[in-house]
PDB file of C-alpha atoms in Angstrom:
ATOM      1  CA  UNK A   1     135.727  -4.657 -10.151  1.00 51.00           C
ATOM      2  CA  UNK A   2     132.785  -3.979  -7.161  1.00 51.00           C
ATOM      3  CA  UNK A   3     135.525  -6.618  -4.860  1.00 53.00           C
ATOM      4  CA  UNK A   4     138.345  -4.026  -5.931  1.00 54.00           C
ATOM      5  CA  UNK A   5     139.893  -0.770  -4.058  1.00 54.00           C
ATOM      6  CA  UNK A   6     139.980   2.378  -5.904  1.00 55.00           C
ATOM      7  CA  UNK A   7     143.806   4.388  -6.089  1.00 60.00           C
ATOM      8  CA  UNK A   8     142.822   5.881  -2.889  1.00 63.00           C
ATOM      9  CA  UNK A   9     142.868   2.142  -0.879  1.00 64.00           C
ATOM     10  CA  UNK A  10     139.432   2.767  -0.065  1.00 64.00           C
ATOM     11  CA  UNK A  11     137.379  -0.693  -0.659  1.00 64.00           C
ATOM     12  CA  UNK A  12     134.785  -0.897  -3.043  1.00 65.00           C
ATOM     13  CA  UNK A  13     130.955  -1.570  -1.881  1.00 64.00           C
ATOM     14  CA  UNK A  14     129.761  -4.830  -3.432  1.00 62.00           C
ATOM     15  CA  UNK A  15     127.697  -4.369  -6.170  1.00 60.00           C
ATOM     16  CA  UNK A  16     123.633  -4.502  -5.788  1.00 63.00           C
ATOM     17  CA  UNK A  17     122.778  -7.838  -6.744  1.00 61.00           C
ATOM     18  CA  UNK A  18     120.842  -7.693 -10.142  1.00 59.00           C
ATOM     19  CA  UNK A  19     117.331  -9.035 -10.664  1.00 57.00           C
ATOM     20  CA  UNK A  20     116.976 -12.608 -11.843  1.00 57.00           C
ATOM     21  CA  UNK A  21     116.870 -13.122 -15.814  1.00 55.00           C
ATOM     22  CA  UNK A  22     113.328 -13.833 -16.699  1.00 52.00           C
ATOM     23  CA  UNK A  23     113.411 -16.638 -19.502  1.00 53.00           C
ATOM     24  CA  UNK A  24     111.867 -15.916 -22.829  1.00 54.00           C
ATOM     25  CA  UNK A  25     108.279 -17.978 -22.498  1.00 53.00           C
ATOM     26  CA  UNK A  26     107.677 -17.247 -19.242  1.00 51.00           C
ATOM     27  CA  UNK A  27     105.299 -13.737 -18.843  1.00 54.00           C
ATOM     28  CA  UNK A  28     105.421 -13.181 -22.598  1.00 55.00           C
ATOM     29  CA  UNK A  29     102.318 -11.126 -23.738  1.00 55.00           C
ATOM     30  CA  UNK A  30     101.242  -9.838 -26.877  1.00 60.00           C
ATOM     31  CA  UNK A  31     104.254  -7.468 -27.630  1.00 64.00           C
ATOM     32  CA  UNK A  32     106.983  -9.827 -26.525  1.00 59.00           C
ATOM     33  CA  UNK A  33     108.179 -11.124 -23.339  1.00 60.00           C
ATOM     34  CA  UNK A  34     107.384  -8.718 -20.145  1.00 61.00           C
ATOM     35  CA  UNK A  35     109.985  -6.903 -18.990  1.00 65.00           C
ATOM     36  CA  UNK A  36     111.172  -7.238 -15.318  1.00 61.00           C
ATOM     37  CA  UNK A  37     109.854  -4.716 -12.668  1.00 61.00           C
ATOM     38  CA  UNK A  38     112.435  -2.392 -11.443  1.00 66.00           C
ATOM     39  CA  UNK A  39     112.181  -0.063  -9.014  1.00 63.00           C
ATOM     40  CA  UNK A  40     113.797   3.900  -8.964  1.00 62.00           C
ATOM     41  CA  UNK A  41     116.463   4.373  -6.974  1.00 61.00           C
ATOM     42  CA  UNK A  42     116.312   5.721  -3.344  1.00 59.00           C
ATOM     43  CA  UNK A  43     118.311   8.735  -1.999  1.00 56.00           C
ATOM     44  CA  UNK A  44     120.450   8.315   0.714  1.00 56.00           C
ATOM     45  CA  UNK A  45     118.163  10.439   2.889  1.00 54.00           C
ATOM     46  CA  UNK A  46     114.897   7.967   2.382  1.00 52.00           C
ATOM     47  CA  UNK A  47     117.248   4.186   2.734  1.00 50.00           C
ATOM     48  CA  UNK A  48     118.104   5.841   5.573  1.00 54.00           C
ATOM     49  CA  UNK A  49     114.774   6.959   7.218  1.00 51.00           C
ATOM     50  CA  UNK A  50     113.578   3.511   6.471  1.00 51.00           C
ATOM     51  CA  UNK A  51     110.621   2.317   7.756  1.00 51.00           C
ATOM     52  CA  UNK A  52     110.205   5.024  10.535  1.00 52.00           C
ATOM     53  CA  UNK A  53     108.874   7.819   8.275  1.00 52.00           C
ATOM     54  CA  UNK A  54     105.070   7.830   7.653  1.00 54.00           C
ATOM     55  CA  UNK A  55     103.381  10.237   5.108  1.00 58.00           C
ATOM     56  CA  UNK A  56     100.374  11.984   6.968  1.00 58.00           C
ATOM     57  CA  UNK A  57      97.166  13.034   4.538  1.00 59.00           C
ATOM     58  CA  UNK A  58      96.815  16.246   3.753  1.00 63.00           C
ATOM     59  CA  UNK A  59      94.029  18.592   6.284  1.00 62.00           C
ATOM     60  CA  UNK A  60      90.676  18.961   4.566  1.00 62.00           C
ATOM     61  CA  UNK A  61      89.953  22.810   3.385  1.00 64.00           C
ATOM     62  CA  UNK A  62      87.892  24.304   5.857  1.00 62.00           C
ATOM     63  CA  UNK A  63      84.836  26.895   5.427  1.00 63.00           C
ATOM     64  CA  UNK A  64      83.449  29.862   7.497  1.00 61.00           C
ATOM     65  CA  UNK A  65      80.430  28.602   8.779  1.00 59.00           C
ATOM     66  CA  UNK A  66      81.471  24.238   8.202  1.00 58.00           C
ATOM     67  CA  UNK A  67      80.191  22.649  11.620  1.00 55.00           C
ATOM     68  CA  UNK A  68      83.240  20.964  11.506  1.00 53.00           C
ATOM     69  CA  UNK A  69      85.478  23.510  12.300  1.00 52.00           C
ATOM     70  CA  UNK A  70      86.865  22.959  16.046  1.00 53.00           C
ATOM     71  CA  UNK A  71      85.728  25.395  18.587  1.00 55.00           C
ATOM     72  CA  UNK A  72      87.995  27.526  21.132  1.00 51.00           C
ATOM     73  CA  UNK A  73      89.307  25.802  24.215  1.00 52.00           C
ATOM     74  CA  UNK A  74      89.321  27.458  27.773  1.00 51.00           C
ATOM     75  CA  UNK A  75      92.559  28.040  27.048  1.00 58.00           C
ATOM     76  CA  UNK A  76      92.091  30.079  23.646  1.00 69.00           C
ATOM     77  CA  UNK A  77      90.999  33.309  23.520  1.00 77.00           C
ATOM     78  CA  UNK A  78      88.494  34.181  21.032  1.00 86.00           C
ATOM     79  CA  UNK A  79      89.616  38.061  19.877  1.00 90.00           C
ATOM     80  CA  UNK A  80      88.239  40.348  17.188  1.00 90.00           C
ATOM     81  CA  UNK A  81      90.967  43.197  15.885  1.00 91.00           C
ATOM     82  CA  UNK A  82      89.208  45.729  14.099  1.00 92.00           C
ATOM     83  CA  UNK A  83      91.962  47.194  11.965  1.00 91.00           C
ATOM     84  CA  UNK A  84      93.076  50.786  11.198  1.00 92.00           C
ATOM     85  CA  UNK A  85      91.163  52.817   8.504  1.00 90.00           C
ATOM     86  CA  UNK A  86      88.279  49.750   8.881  1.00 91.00           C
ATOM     87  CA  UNK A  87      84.726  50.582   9.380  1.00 92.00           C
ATOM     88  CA  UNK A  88      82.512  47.339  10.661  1.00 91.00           C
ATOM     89  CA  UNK A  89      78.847  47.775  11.763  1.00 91.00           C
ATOM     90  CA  UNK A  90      76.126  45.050  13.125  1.00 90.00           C
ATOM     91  CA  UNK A  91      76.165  42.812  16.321  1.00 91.00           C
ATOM     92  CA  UNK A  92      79.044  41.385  17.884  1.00 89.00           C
ATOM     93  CA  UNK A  93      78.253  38.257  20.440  1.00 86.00           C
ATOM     94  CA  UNK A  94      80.434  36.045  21.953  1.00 83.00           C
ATOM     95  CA  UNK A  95      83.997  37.684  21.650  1.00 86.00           C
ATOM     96  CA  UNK A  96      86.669  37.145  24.747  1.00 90.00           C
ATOM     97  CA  UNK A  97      88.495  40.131  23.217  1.00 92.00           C
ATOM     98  CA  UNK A  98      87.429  42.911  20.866  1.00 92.00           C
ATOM     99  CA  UNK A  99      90.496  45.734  20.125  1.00 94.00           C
ATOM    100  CA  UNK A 100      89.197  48.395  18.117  1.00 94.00           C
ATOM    101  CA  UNK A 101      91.683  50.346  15.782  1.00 95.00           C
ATOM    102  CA  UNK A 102      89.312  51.353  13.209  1.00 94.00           C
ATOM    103  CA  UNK A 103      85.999  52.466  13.456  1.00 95.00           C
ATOM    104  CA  UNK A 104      82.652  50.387  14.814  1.00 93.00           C
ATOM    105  CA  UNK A 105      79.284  50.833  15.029  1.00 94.00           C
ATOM    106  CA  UNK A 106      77.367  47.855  16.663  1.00 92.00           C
ATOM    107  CA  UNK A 107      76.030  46.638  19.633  1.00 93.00           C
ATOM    108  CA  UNK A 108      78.156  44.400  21.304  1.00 90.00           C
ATOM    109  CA  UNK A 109      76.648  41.627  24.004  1.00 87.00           C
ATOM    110  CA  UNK A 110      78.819  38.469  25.627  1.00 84.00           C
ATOM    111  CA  UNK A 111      82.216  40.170  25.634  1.00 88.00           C
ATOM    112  CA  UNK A 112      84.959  40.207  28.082  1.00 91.00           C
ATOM    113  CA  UNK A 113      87.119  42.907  27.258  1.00 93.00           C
ATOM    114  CA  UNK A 114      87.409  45.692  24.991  1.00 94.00           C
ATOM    115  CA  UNK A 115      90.004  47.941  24.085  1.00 95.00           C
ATOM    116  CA  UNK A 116      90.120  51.262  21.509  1.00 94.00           C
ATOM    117  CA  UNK A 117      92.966  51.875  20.672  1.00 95.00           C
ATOM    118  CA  UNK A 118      94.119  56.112  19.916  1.00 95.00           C
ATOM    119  CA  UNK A 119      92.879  56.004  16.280  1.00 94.00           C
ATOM    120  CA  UNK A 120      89.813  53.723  17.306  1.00 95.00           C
ATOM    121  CA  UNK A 121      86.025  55.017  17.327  1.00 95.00           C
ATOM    122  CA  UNK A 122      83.043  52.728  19.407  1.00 95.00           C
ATOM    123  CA  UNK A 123      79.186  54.186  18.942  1.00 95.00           C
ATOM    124  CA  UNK A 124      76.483  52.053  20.117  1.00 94.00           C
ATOM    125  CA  UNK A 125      75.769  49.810  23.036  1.00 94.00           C
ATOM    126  CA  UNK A 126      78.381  47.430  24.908  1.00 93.00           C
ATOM    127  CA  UNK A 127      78.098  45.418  28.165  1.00 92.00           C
ATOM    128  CA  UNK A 128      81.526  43.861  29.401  1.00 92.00           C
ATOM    129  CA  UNK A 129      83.611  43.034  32.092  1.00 93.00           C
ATOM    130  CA  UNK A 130      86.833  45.364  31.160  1.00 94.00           C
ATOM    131  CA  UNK A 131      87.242  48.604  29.106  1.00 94.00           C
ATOM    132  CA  UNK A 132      90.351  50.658  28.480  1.00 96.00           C
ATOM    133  CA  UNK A 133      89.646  53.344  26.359  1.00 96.00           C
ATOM    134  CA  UNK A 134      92.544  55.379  24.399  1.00 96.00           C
ATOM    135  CA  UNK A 135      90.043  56.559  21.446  1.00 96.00           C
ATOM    136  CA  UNK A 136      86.923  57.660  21.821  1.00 96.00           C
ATOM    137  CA  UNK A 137      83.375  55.459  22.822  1.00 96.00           C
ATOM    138  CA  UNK A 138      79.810  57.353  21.923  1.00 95.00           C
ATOM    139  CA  UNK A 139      76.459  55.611  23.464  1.00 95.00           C
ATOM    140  CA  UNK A 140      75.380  53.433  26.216  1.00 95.00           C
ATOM    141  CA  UNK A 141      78.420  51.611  28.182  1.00 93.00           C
ATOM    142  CA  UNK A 142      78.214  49.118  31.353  1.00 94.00           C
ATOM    143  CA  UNK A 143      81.365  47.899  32.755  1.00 94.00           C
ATOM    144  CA  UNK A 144      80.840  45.230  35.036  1.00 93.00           C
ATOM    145  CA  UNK A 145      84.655  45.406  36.583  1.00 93.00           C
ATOM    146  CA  UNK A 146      87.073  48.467  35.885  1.00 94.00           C
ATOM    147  CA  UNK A 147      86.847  51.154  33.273  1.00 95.00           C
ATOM    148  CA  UNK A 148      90.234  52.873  32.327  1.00 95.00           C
ATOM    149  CA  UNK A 149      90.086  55.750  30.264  1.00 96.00           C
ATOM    150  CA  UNK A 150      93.578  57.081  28.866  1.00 95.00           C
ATOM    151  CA  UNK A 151      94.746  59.972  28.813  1.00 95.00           C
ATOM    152  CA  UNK A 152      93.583  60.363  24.754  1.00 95.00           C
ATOM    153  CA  UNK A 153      90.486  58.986  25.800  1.00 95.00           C
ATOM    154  CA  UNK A 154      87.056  60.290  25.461  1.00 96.00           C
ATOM    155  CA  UNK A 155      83.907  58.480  26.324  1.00 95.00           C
ATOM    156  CA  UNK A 156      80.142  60.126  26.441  1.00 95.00           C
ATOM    157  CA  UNK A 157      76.783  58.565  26.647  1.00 95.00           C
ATOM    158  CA  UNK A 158      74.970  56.361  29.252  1.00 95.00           C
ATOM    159  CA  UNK A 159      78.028  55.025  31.286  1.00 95.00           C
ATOM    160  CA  UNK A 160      77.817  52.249  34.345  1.00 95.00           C
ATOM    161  CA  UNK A 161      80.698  50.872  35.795  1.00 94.00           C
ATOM    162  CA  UNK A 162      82.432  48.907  38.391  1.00 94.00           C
ATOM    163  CA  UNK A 163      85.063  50.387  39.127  1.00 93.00           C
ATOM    164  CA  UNK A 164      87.065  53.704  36.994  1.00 94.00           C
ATOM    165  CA  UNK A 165      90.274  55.155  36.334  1.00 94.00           C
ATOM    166  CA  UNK A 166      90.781  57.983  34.309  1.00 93.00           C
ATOM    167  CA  UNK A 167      94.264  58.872  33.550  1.00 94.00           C
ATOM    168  CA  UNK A 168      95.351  62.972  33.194  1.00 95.00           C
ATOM    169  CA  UNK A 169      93.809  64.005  30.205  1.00 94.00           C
ATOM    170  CA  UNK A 170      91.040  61.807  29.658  1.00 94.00           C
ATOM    171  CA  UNK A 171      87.269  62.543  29.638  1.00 94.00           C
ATOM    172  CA  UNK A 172      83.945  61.577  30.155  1.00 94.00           C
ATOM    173  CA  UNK A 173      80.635  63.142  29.463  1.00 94.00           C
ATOM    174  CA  UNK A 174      76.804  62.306  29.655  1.00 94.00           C
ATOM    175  CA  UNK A 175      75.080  60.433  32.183  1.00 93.00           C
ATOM    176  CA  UNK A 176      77.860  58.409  34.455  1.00 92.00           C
ATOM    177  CA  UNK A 177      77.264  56.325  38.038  1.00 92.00           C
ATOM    178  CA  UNK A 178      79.045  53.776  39.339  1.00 91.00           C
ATOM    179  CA  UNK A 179      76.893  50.500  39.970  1.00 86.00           C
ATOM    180  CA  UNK A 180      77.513  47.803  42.866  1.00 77.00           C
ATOM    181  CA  UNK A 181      78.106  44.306  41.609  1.00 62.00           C
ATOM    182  CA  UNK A 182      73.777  43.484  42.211  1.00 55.00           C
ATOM    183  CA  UNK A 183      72.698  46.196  39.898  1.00 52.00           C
ATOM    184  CA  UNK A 184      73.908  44.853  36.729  1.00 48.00           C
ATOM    185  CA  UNK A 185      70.894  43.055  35.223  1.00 49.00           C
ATOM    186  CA  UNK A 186      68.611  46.320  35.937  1.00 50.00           C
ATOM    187  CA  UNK A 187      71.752  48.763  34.065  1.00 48.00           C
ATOM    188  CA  UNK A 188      70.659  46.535  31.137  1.00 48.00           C
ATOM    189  CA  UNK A 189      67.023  46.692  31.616  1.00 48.00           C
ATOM    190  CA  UNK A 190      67.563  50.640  31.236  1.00 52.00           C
ATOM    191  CA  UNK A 191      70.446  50.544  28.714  1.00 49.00           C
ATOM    192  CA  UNK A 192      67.388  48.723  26.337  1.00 47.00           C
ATOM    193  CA  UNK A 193      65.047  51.585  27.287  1.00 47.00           C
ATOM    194  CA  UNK A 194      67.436  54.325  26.566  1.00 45.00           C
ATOM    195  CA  UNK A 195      67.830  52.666  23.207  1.00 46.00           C
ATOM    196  CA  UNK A 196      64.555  51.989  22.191  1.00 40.00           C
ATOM    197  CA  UNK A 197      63.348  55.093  23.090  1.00 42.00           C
ATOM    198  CA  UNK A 198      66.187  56.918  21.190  1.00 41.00           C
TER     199      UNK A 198
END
């Protein structure tokens, strides 16, 4: 019947061939003769992939703090978002980009730029190369490059900078000078004083 058409005149595939008869001494074990290995059958999808799909082993879980997690690139940027209605307080090193939504309270040392966002709140110390300010910064502030306060911004304390733009509406209070380029490793010489001594 596999060598027939069906109604339709559509010929029939052969039929797979079957698995060769095993006689009844050969194999036999304790229970009986052993049955014939057979294999499940493959979907369509698999006999047709063949050979040319490989199964790749699963990632190993990784762990805050495992030396074997890979380290940023040049090309990634290594950013901290401080969320709305978050409070976070300590030291924060090494960050290319820290936005500010919440509320923070550290002193932050090897970062690029910053931004607070309008419902965002700074206090403490930070030295970086870019600040735009929407919320509001309290305490001791060098910005190597340009400091742009928004209009909703407010920003008091110590402040150095580089360059500033301050949009209509926006303040700053406190002690404030611009610094040439030179000047930045004795701004942070006094920004340590002015802590320590408050």
């Amino acid at each position: 019947m596999a060598d027939a058409s069906d109604d339709l005149g559509i010929p029939m595939k052969p039929a797979r061939p079957v698995a060769p008869a095993v006689s009844p001494g050969a194999n036999s074990g304790p229970n009986g003769p052993a049955k014939p290995p057979t294999m499940p059958p493959r979907s369509p999808d698999l006999a047709r992939a063949g050979e040319t799909m490989a199964i790749r082993p699963a990632e190993p879980i990784r762990r805050p703090g495992d030396p074997a997690i890979r380290r940023p690139t040049d090309g990634e940027v290594r950013k901290l978002t401080v969320g709305r209605e978050i409070t976070l307080s300590g030291e924060i090193t090494s960050c290319d980009k820290l936005i500010i939504e919440g509320s923070v309270e550290a002193n932050l040392n090897n970062c690029r730029d910053v931004e607070i966002a309008e419902s965002g709140l700074f206090k403490g110390t930070a030295s970086i190369e870019d600040a735009e300010i929407q919320g509001r910064f309290e305490g001791n502030l060098v910005v190597r490059k340009r400091l742009l306060i928004k209009a909703s911004g407010r920003v008091s304390g110590t402040i150095r900078y580089g360059q500033i733009e301050i949009e209509c509406g926006g303040q700053i209070s406190g002690d404030v000078q611009a610094q040439p380029a030179s000047e930045h490793g004795e701004i942070l010489a006094d920004m340590a004083s002015v802590r320590v001594a408050s």
